CSV table of C-alpha atoms and ligand atoms in Angstrom, one decimal:
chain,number,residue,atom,x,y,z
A,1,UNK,CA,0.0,0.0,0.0
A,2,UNK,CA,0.9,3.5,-0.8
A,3,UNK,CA,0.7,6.0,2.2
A,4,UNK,CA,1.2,9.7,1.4
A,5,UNK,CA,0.7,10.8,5.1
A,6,UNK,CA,3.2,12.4,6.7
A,7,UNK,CA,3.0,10.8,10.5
A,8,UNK,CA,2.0,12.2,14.0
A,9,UNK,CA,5.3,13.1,14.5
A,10,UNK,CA,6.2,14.2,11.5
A,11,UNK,CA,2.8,16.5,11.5
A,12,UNK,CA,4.0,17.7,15.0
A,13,UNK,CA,7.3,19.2,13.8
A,14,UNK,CA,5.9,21.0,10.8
A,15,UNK,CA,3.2,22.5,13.2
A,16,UNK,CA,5.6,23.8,15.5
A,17,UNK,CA,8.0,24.9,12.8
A,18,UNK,CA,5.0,26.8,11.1
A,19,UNK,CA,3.8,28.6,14.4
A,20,UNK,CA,7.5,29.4,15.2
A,21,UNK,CA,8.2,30.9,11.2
A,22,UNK,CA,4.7,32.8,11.5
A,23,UNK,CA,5.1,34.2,14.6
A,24,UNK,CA,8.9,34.9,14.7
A,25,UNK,CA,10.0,35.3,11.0
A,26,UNK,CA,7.0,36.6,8.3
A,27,UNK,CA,6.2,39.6,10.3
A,28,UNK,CA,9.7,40.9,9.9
A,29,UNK,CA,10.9,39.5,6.6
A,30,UNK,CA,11.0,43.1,4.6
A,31,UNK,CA,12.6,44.3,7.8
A,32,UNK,CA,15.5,41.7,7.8
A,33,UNK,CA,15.7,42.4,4.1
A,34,UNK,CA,16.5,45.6,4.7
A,35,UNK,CA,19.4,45.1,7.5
A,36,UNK,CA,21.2,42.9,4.9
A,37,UNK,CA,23.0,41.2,8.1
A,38,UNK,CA,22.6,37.6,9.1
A,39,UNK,CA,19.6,36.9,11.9
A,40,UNK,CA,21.8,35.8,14.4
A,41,UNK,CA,18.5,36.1,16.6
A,42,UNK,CA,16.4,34.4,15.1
A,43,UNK,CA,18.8,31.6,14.7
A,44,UNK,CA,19.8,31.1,17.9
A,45,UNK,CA,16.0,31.0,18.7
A,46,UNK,CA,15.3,28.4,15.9
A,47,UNK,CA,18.0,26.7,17.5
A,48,UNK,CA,16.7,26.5,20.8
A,49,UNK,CA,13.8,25.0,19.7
A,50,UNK,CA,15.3,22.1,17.9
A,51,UNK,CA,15.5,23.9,14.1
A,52,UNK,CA,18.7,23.7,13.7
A,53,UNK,CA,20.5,20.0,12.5
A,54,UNK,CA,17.2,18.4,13.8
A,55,UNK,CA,18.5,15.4,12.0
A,56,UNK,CA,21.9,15.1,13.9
A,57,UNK,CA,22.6,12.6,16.1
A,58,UNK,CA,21.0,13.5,19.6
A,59,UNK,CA,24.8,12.7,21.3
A,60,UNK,CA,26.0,16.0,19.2
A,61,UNK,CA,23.0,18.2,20.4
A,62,UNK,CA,20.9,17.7,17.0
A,63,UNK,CA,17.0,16.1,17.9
A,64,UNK,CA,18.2,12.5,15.8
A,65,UNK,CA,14.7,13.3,13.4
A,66,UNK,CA,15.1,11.9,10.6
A,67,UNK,CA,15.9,13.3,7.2
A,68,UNK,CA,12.3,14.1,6.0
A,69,UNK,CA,11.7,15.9,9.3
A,70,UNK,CA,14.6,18.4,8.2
A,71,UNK,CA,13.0,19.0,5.1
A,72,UNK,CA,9.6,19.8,6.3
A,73,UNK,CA,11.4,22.5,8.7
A,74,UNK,CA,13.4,24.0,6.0
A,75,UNK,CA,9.7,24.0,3.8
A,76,UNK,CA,8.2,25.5,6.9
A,77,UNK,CA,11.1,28.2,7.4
A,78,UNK,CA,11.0,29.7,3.9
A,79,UNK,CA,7.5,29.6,3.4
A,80,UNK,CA,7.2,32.1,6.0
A,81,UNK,CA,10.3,34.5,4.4
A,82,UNK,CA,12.7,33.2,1.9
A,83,UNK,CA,15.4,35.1,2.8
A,84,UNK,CA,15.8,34.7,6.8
A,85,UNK,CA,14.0,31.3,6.4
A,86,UNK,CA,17.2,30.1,4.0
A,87,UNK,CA,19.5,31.4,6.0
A,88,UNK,CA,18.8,29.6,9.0
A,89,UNK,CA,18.5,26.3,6.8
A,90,UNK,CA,21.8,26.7,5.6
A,91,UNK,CA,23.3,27.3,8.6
A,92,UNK,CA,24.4,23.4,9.0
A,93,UNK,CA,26.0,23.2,5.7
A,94,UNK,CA,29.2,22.1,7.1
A,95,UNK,CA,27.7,19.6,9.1
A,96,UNK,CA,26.9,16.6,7.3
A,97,UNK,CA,30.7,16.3,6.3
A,98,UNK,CA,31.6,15.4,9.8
A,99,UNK,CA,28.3,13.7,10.5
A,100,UNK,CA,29.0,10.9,7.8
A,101,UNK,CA,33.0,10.8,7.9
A,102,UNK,CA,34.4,12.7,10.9
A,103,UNK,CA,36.1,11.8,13.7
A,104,UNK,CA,34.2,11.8,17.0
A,105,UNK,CA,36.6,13.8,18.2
A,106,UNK,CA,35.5,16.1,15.1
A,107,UNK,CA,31.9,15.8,15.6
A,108,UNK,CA,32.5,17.1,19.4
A,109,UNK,CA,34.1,20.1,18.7
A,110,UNK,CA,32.7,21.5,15.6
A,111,UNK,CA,29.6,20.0,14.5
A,112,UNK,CA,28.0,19.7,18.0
A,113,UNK,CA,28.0,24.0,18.0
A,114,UNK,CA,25.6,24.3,15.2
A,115,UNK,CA,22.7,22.8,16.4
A,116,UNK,CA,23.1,24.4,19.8
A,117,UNK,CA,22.6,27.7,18.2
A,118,UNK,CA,26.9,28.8,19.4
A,119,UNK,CA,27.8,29.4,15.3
A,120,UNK,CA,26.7,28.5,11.5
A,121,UNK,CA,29.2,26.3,9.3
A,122,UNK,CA,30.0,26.7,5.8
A,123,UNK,CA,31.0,24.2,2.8
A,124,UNK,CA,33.8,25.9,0.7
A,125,UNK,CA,34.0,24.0,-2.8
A,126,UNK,CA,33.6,26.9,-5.1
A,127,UNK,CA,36.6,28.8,-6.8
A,128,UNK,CA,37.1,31.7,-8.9
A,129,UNK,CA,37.8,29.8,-12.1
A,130,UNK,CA,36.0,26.4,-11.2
A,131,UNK,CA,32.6,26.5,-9.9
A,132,UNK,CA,30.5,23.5,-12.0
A,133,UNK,CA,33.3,21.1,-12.5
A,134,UNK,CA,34.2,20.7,-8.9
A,135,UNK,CA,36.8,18.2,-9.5
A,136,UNK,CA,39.2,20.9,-11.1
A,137,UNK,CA,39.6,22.8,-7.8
A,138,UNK,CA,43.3,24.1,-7.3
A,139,UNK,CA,43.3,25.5,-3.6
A,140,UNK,CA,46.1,23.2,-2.5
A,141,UNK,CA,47.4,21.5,0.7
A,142,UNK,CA,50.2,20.5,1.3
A,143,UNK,CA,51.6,17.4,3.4
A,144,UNK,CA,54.3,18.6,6.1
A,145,UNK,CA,55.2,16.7,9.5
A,146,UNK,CA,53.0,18.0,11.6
A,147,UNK,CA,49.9,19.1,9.4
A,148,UNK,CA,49.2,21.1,6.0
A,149,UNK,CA,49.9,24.0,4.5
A,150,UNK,CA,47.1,25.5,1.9
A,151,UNK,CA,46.9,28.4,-0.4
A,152,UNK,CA,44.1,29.5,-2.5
A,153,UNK,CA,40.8,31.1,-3.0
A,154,UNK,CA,37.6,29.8,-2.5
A,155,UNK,CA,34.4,31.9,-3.4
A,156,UNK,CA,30.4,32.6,-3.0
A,157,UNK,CA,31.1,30.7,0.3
A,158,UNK,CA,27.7,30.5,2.5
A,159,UNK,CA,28.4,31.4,6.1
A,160,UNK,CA,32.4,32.0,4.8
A,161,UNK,CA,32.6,35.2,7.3
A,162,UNK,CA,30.2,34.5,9.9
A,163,UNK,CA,31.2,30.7,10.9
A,164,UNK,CA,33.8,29.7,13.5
A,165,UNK,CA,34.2,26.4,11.5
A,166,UNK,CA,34.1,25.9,7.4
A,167,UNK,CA,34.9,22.5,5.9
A,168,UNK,CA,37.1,23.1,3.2
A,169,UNK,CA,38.3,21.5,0.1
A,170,UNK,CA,41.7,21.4,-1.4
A,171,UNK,CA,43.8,19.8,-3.6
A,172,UNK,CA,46.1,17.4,-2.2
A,173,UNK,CA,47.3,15.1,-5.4
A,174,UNK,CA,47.4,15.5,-9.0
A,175,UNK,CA,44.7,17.5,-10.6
A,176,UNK,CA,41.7,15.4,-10.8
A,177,UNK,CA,38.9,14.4,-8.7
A,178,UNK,CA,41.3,11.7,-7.0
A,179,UNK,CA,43.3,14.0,-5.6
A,180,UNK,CA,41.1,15.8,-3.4
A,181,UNK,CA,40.9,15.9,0.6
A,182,UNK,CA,38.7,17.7,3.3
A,183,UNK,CA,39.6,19.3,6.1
A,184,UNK,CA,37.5,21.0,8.6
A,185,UNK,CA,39.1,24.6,9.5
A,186,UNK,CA,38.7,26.9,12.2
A,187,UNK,CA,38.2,30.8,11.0
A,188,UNK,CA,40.3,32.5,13.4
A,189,UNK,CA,43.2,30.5,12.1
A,190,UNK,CA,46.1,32.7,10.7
A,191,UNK,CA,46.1,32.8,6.7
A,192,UNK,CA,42.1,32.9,6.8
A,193,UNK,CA,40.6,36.0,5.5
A,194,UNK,CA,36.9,36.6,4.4
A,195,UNK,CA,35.2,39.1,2.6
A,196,UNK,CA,31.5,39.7,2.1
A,197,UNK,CA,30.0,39.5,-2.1
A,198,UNK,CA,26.7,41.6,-2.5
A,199,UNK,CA,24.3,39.8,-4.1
A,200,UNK,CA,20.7,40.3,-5.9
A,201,UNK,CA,19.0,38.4,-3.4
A,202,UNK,CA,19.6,36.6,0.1
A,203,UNK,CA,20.4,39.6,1.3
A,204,UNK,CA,20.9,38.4,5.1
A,205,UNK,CA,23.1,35.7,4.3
A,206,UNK,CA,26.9,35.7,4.4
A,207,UNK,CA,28.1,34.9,1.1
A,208,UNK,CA,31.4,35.6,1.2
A,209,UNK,CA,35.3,35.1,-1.0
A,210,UNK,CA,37.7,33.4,1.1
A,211,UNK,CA,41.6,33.9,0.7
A,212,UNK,CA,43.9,31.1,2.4
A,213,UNK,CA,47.6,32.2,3.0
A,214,UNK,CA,49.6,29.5,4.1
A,215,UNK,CA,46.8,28.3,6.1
A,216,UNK,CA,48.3,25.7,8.8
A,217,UNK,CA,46.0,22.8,9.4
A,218,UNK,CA,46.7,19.7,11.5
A,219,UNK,CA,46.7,16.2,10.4
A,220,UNK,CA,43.8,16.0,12.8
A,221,UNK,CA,41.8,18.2,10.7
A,222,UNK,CA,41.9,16.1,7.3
A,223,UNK,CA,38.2,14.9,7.6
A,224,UNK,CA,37.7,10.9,6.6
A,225,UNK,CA,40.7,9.9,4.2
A,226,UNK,CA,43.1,11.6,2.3
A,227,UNK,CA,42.0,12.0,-1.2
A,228,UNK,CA,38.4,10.9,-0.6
A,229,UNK,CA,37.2,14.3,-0.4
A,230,UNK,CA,35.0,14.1,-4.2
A,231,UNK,CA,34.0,10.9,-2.8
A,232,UNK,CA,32.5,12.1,0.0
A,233,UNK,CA,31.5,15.6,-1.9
A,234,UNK,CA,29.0,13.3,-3.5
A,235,UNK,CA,27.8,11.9,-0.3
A,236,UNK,CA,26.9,15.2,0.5
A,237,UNK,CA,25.3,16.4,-2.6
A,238,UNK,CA,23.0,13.6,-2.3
A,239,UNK,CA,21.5,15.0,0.4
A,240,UNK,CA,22.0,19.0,0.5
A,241,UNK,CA,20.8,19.2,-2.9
A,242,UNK,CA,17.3,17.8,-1.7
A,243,UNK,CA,17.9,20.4,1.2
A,244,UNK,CA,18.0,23.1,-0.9
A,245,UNK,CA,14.9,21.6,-2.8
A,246,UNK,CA,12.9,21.9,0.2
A,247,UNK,CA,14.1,25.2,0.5
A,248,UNK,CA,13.1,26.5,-2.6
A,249,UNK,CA,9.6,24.6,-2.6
A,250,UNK,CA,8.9,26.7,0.4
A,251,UNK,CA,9.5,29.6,-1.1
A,252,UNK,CA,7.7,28.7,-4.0
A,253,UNK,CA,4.6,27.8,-1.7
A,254,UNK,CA,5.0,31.3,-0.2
A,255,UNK,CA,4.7,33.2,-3.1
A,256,UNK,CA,1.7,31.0,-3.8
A,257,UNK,CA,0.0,32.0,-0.7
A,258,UNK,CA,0.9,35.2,-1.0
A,259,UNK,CA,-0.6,35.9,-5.0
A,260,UNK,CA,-3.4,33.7,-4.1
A,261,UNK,CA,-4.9,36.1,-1.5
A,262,UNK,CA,-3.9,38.5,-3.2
A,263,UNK,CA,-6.1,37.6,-6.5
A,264,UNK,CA,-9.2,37.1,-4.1
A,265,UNK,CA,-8.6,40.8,-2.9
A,266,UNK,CA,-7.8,42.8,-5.6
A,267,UNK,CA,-10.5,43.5,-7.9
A,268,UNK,CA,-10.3,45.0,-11.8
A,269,UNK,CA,-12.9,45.4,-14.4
A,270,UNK,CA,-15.5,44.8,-11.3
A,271,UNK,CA,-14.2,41.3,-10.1
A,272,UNK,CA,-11.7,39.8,-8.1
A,273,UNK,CA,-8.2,38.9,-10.1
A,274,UNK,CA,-9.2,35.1,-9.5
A,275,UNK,CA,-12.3,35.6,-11.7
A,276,UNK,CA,-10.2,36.4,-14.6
A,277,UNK,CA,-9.3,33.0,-15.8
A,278,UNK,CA,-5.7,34.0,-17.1
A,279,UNK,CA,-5.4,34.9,-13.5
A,280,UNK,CA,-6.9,32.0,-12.3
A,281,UNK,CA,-4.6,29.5,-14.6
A,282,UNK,CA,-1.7,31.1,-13.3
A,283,UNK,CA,-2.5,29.7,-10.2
A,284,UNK,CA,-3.5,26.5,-10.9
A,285,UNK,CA,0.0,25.9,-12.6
A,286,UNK,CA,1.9,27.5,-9.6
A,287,UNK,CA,-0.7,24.7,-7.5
A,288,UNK,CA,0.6,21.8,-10.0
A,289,UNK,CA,4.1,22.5,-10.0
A,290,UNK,CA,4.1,22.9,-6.0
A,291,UNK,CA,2.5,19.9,-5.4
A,292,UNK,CA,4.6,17.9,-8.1
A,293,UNK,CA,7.4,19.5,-6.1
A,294,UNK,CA,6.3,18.0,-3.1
A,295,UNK,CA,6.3,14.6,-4.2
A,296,UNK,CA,9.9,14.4,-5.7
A,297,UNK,CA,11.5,16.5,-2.5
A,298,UNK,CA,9.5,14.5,0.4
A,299,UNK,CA,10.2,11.1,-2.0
A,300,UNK,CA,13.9,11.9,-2.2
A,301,UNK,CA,14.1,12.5,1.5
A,302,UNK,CA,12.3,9.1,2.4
A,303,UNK,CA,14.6,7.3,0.0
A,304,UNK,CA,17.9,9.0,2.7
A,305,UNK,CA,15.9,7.7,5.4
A,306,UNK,CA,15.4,4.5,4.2
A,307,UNK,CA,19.0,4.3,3.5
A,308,UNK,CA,18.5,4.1,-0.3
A,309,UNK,CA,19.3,7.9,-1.6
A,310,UNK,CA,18.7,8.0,-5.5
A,311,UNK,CA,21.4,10.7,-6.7
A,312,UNK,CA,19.3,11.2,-9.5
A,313,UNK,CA,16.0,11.7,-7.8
A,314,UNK,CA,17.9,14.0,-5.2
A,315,UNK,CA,19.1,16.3,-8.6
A,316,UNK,CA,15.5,15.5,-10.4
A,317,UNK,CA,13.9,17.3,-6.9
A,318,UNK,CA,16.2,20.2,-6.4
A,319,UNK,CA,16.0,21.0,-10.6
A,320,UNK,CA,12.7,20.4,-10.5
A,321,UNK,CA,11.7,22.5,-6.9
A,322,UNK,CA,14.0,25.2,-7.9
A,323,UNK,CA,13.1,26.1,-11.4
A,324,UNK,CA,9.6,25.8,-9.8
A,325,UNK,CA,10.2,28.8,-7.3
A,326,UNK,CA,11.7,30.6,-10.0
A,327,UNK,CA,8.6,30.4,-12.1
A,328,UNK,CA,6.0,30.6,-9.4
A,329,UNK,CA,7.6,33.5,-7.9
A,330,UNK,CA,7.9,35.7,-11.4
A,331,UNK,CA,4.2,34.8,-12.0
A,332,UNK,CA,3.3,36.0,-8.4
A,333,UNK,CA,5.0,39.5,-9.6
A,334,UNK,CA,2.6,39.7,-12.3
A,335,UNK,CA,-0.4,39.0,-10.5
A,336,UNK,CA,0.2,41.8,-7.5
A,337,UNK,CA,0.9,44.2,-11.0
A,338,UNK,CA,2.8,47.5,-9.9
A,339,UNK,CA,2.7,46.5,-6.1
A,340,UNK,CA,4.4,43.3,-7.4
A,341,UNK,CA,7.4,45.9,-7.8
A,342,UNK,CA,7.1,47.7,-5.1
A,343,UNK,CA,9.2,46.7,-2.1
A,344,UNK,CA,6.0,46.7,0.2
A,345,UNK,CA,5.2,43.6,-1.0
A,346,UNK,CA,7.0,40.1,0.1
A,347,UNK,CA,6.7,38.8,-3.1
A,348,UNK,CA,9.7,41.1,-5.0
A,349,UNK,CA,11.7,39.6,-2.2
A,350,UNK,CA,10.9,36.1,-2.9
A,351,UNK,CA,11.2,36.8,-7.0
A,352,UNK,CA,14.8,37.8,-5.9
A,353,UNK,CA,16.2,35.1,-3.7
A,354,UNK,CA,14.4,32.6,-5.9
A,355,UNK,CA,16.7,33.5,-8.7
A,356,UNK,CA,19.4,31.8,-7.8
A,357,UNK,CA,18.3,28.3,-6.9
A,358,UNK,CA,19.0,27.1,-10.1
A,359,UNK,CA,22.4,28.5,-9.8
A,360,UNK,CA,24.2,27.5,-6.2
A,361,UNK,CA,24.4,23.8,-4.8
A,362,UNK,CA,24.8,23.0,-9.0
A,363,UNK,CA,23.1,25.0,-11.5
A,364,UNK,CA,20.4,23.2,-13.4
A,365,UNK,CA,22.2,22.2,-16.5
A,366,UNK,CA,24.9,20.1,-14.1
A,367,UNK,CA,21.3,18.7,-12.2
A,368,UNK,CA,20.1,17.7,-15.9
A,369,UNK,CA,23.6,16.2,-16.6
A,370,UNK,CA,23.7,14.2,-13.5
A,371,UNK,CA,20.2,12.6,-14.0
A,372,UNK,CA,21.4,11.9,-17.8
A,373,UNK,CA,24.2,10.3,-16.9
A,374,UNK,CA,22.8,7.8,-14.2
A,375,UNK,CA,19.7,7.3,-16.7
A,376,UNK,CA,21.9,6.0,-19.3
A,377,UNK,CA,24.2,3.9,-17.1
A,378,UNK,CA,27.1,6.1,-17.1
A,379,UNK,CA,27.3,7.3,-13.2
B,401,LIG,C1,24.4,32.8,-3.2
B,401,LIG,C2,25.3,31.7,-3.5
B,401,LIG,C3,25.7,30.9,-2.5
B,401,LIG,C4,26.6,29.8,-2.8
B,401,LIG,N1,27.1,29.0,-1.8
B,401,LIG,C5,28.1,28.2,-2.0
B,401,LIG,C6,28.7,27.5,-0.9
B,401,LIG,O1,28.3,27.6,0.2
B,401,LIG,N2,29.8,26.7,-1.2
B,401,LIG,C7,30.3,26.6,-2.4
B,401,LIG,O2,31.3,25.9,-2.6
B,401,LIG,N3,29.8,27.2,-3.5
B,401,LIG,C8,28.7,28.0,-3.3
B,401,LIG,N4,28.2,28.7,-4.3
B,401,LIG,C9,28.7,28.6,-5.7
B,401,LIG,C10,27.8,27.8,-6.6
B,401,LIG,O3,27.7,26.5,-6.2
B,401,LIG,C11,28.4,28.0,-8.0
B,401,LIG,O4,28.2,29.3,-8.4
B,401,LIG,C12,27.8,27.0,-9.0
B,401,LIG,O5,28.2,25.7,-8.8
B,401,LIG,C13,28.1,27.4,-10.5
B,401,LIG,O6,29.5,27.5,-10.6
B,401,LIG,P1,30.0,28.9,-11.4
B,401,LIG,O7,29.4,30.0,-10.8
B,401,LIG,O8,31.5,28.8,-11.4
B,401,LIG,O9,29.5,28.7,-12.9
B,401,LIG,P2,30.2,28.0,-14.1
B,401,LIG,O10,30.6,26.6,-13.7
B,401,LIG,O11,31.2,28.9,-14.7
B,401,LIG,O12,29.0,27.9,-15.1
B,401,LIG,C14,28.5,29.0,-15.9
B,401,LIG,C15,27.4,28.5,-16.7
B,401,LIG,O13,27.8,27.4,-17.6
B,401,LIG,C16,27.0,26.3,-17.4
B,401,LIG,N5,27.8,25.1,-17.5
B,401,LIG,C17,29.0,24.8,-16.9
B,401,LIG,N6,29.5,23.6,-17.3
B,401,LIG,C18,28.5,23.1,-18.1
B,401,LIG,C19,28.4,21.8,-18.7
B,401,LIG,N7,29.3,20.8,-18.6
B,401,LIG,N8,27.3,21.6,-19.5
B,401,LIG,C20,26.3,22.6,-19.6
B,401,LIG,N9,26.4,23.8,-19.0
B,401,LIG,C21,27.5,24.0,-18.2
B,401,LIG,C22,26.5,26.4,-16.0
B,401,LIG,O14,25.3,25.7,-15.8
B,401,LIG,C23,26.2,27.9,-15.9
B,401,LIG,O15,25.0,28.2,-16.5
B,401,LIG,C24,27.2,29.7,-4.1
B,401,LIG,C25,26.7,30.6,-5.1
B,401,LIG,C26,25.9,31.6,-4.9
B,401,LIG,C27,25.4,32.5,-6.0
């Protein structure tokens, strides 16, 4: 039997997420947009509540939920604001490195912060001249007695000036995907220096470049094995790109709510918008794609949980969710007309940090090569 239910428990987090995001976050979305500084606040309070790494292991202060439950809180968070909601989702980025193949002695001292609320973590992949092709990165460590030296520049790094920790990979053998490690890095270290990028959207969140001068880093710090680093890169991706599916969803759902009040308001030509059917199909397609949306993000995360994650199901939901909240979002614009525009609306906010799903965590084109390539046997 098929059972599309979520569970009582299940049902339980999303409420308490959704009276959390309503009460805490929506009211003060333009607000935070505005600031353009990271809701340290708001966070820490998510964080408190059990927000934050819900699905890390209880032992490192996450709630041990299981993956689905993460994605129904990160739905939850940006339904309510896209930008302050996605910046409190990706504040574990640089967890589930360590999660799957850190030390414990790892886990302990940087992973078990985040959930507590103490900092955010970042994943630094990205360079200047290699974003899409991750296995041409050329930030390099070097082997020494007593740990590793690394140069290089990493860039459009989440969380990159606001983190204590960052997991970073570099380049230690030859020059292809066999020859990368990770290392988990502390921020205060010597020869780490980050700078903020302004961006289009997102405007609360820390994107930021990252130069590394002869960065010293322990042997301690190599996370899992030495050159197993695009190995484990696609460990994560399996997971974070369903992650940032769920985000984008949410915000697609937002924008949703949003124009679909809106059109029951707003009257022209003596009737509300939703009487004019082009107004009216608009919605229905933003309703079709949300709820196929669903299906492939909540699916993807079942198949983690079950131990069985499909790569190309994980890229097929964060394509398909993301290029869903673009399009839902543009079409939301258009049915608030001028006031669409305006800033005193959410929805020019959600249009904006919509955009670039399609881009970060592997733009669409590398999502539709991925599920390609396992499709025809090749991955
Ligand atoms: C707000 C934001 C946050 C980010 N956060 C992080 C982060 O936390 N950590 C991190 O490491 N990175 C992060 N990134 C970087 C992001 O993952 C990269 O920008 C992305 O992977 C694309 O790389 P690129 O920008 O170098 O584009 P390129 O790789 O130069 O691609 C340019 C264009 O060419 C297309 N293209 C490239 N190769 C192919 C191909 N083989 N076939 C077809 N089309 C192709 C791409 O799809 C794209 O349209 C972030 C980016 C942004 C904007």
């Amino acid at each position: 039997m098929m059972d599309f239910s979520l569970n009582e428990e299940h049902r339980m987090i999303q409420e308490a997420v959704r009276e959390f995001a309503e009460k805490e976050i929506k009211p003060y979305g333009r607000e935070w947009d505005e600031r353009q500084e990271y809701p340290f606040e708001l966070f820490r309070k998510a964080a408190k509540l059990g927000f934050v790494g819900a699905d890390l292991p209880e032992e490192y202060g996450g709630q041990g939920l299981d993956y689905l439950s993460s994605a129904l809180i990160c739905i939850e968070l940006t339904r309510a604001d896209s930008n302050v909601g996605s910046a409190i989702a990706s504040s574990t980025l640089g967890c589930p490195m360590l999660k799957y193949f850190g030390s414990d002695e790892q886990k302990e001292a940087y992973m078990a912060r985040v959930p507590g609320g103490e900092t955010t973590s970042a994943i630094a992949i990205t360079e200047p001249d290699v974003g899409s092709d991750a296995a041409g990165i050329k930030t390099r460590a070097e082997k020494r007695d007593d740990g590793w030296i690394i140069n290089g520049t990493k860039t459009f790094i989440t969380n990159g000036s606001i983190s204590d920790w960052i997991i970073l990979l570099a380049r230690t053998s030859g020059n292809d995907y066999r020859g990368i490690s990770a290392f988990v890095v502390e921020t205060s270290w010597k020869g780490y220096d980050a700078k903020p990028i302004k961006k289009m959207g997102l405007s609360c969140h820390d994107t930021a470049e990252i130069s590394l001068k002869d960065l010293f880093v322990p042997h301690d710090n190599l996370v899992g094995r030495e050159n197993h680093g695009f190995y484990q890169l696609m460990r994560f991706f399996n997971e974070s790109r369903i992650m940032v599916g769920a985000i984008h969803l949410g915000i697609a759902i937002g924008a949703y709510e949003r124009a679909l009040q809106y059109a029951k308001e707003r009257r022209s030509f003596g009737k509300p918008l939703i009487e004019h059917q082009a107004i009216a199909f608009k919605l229905a397609d933003m309703y079709r794609d949300i709820e196929a949306a669903k299906l492939l993000v909540l699916k993807a995360a079942w198949l983690v949980d079950r131990g069985e994650p499909d790569p190309a199901l994980s890229s097929a939901a964060k394509l398909f969710a993301t290029e869903t909240a673009v399009r839902v979002t543009y079409e939301a614009v258009q049915i608030f007309g001028g006031y669409g525009f305006s800033r005193e609306y959410d929805v020019e906010r959600y249009y904006r940090d919509a955009r670039v799903g399609t881009i970060y965590e592997g733009t669409s084109e590398i999502q539709r090569l991925i599920i390609s390539r396992v499709i025809s046997g090749k991955l």
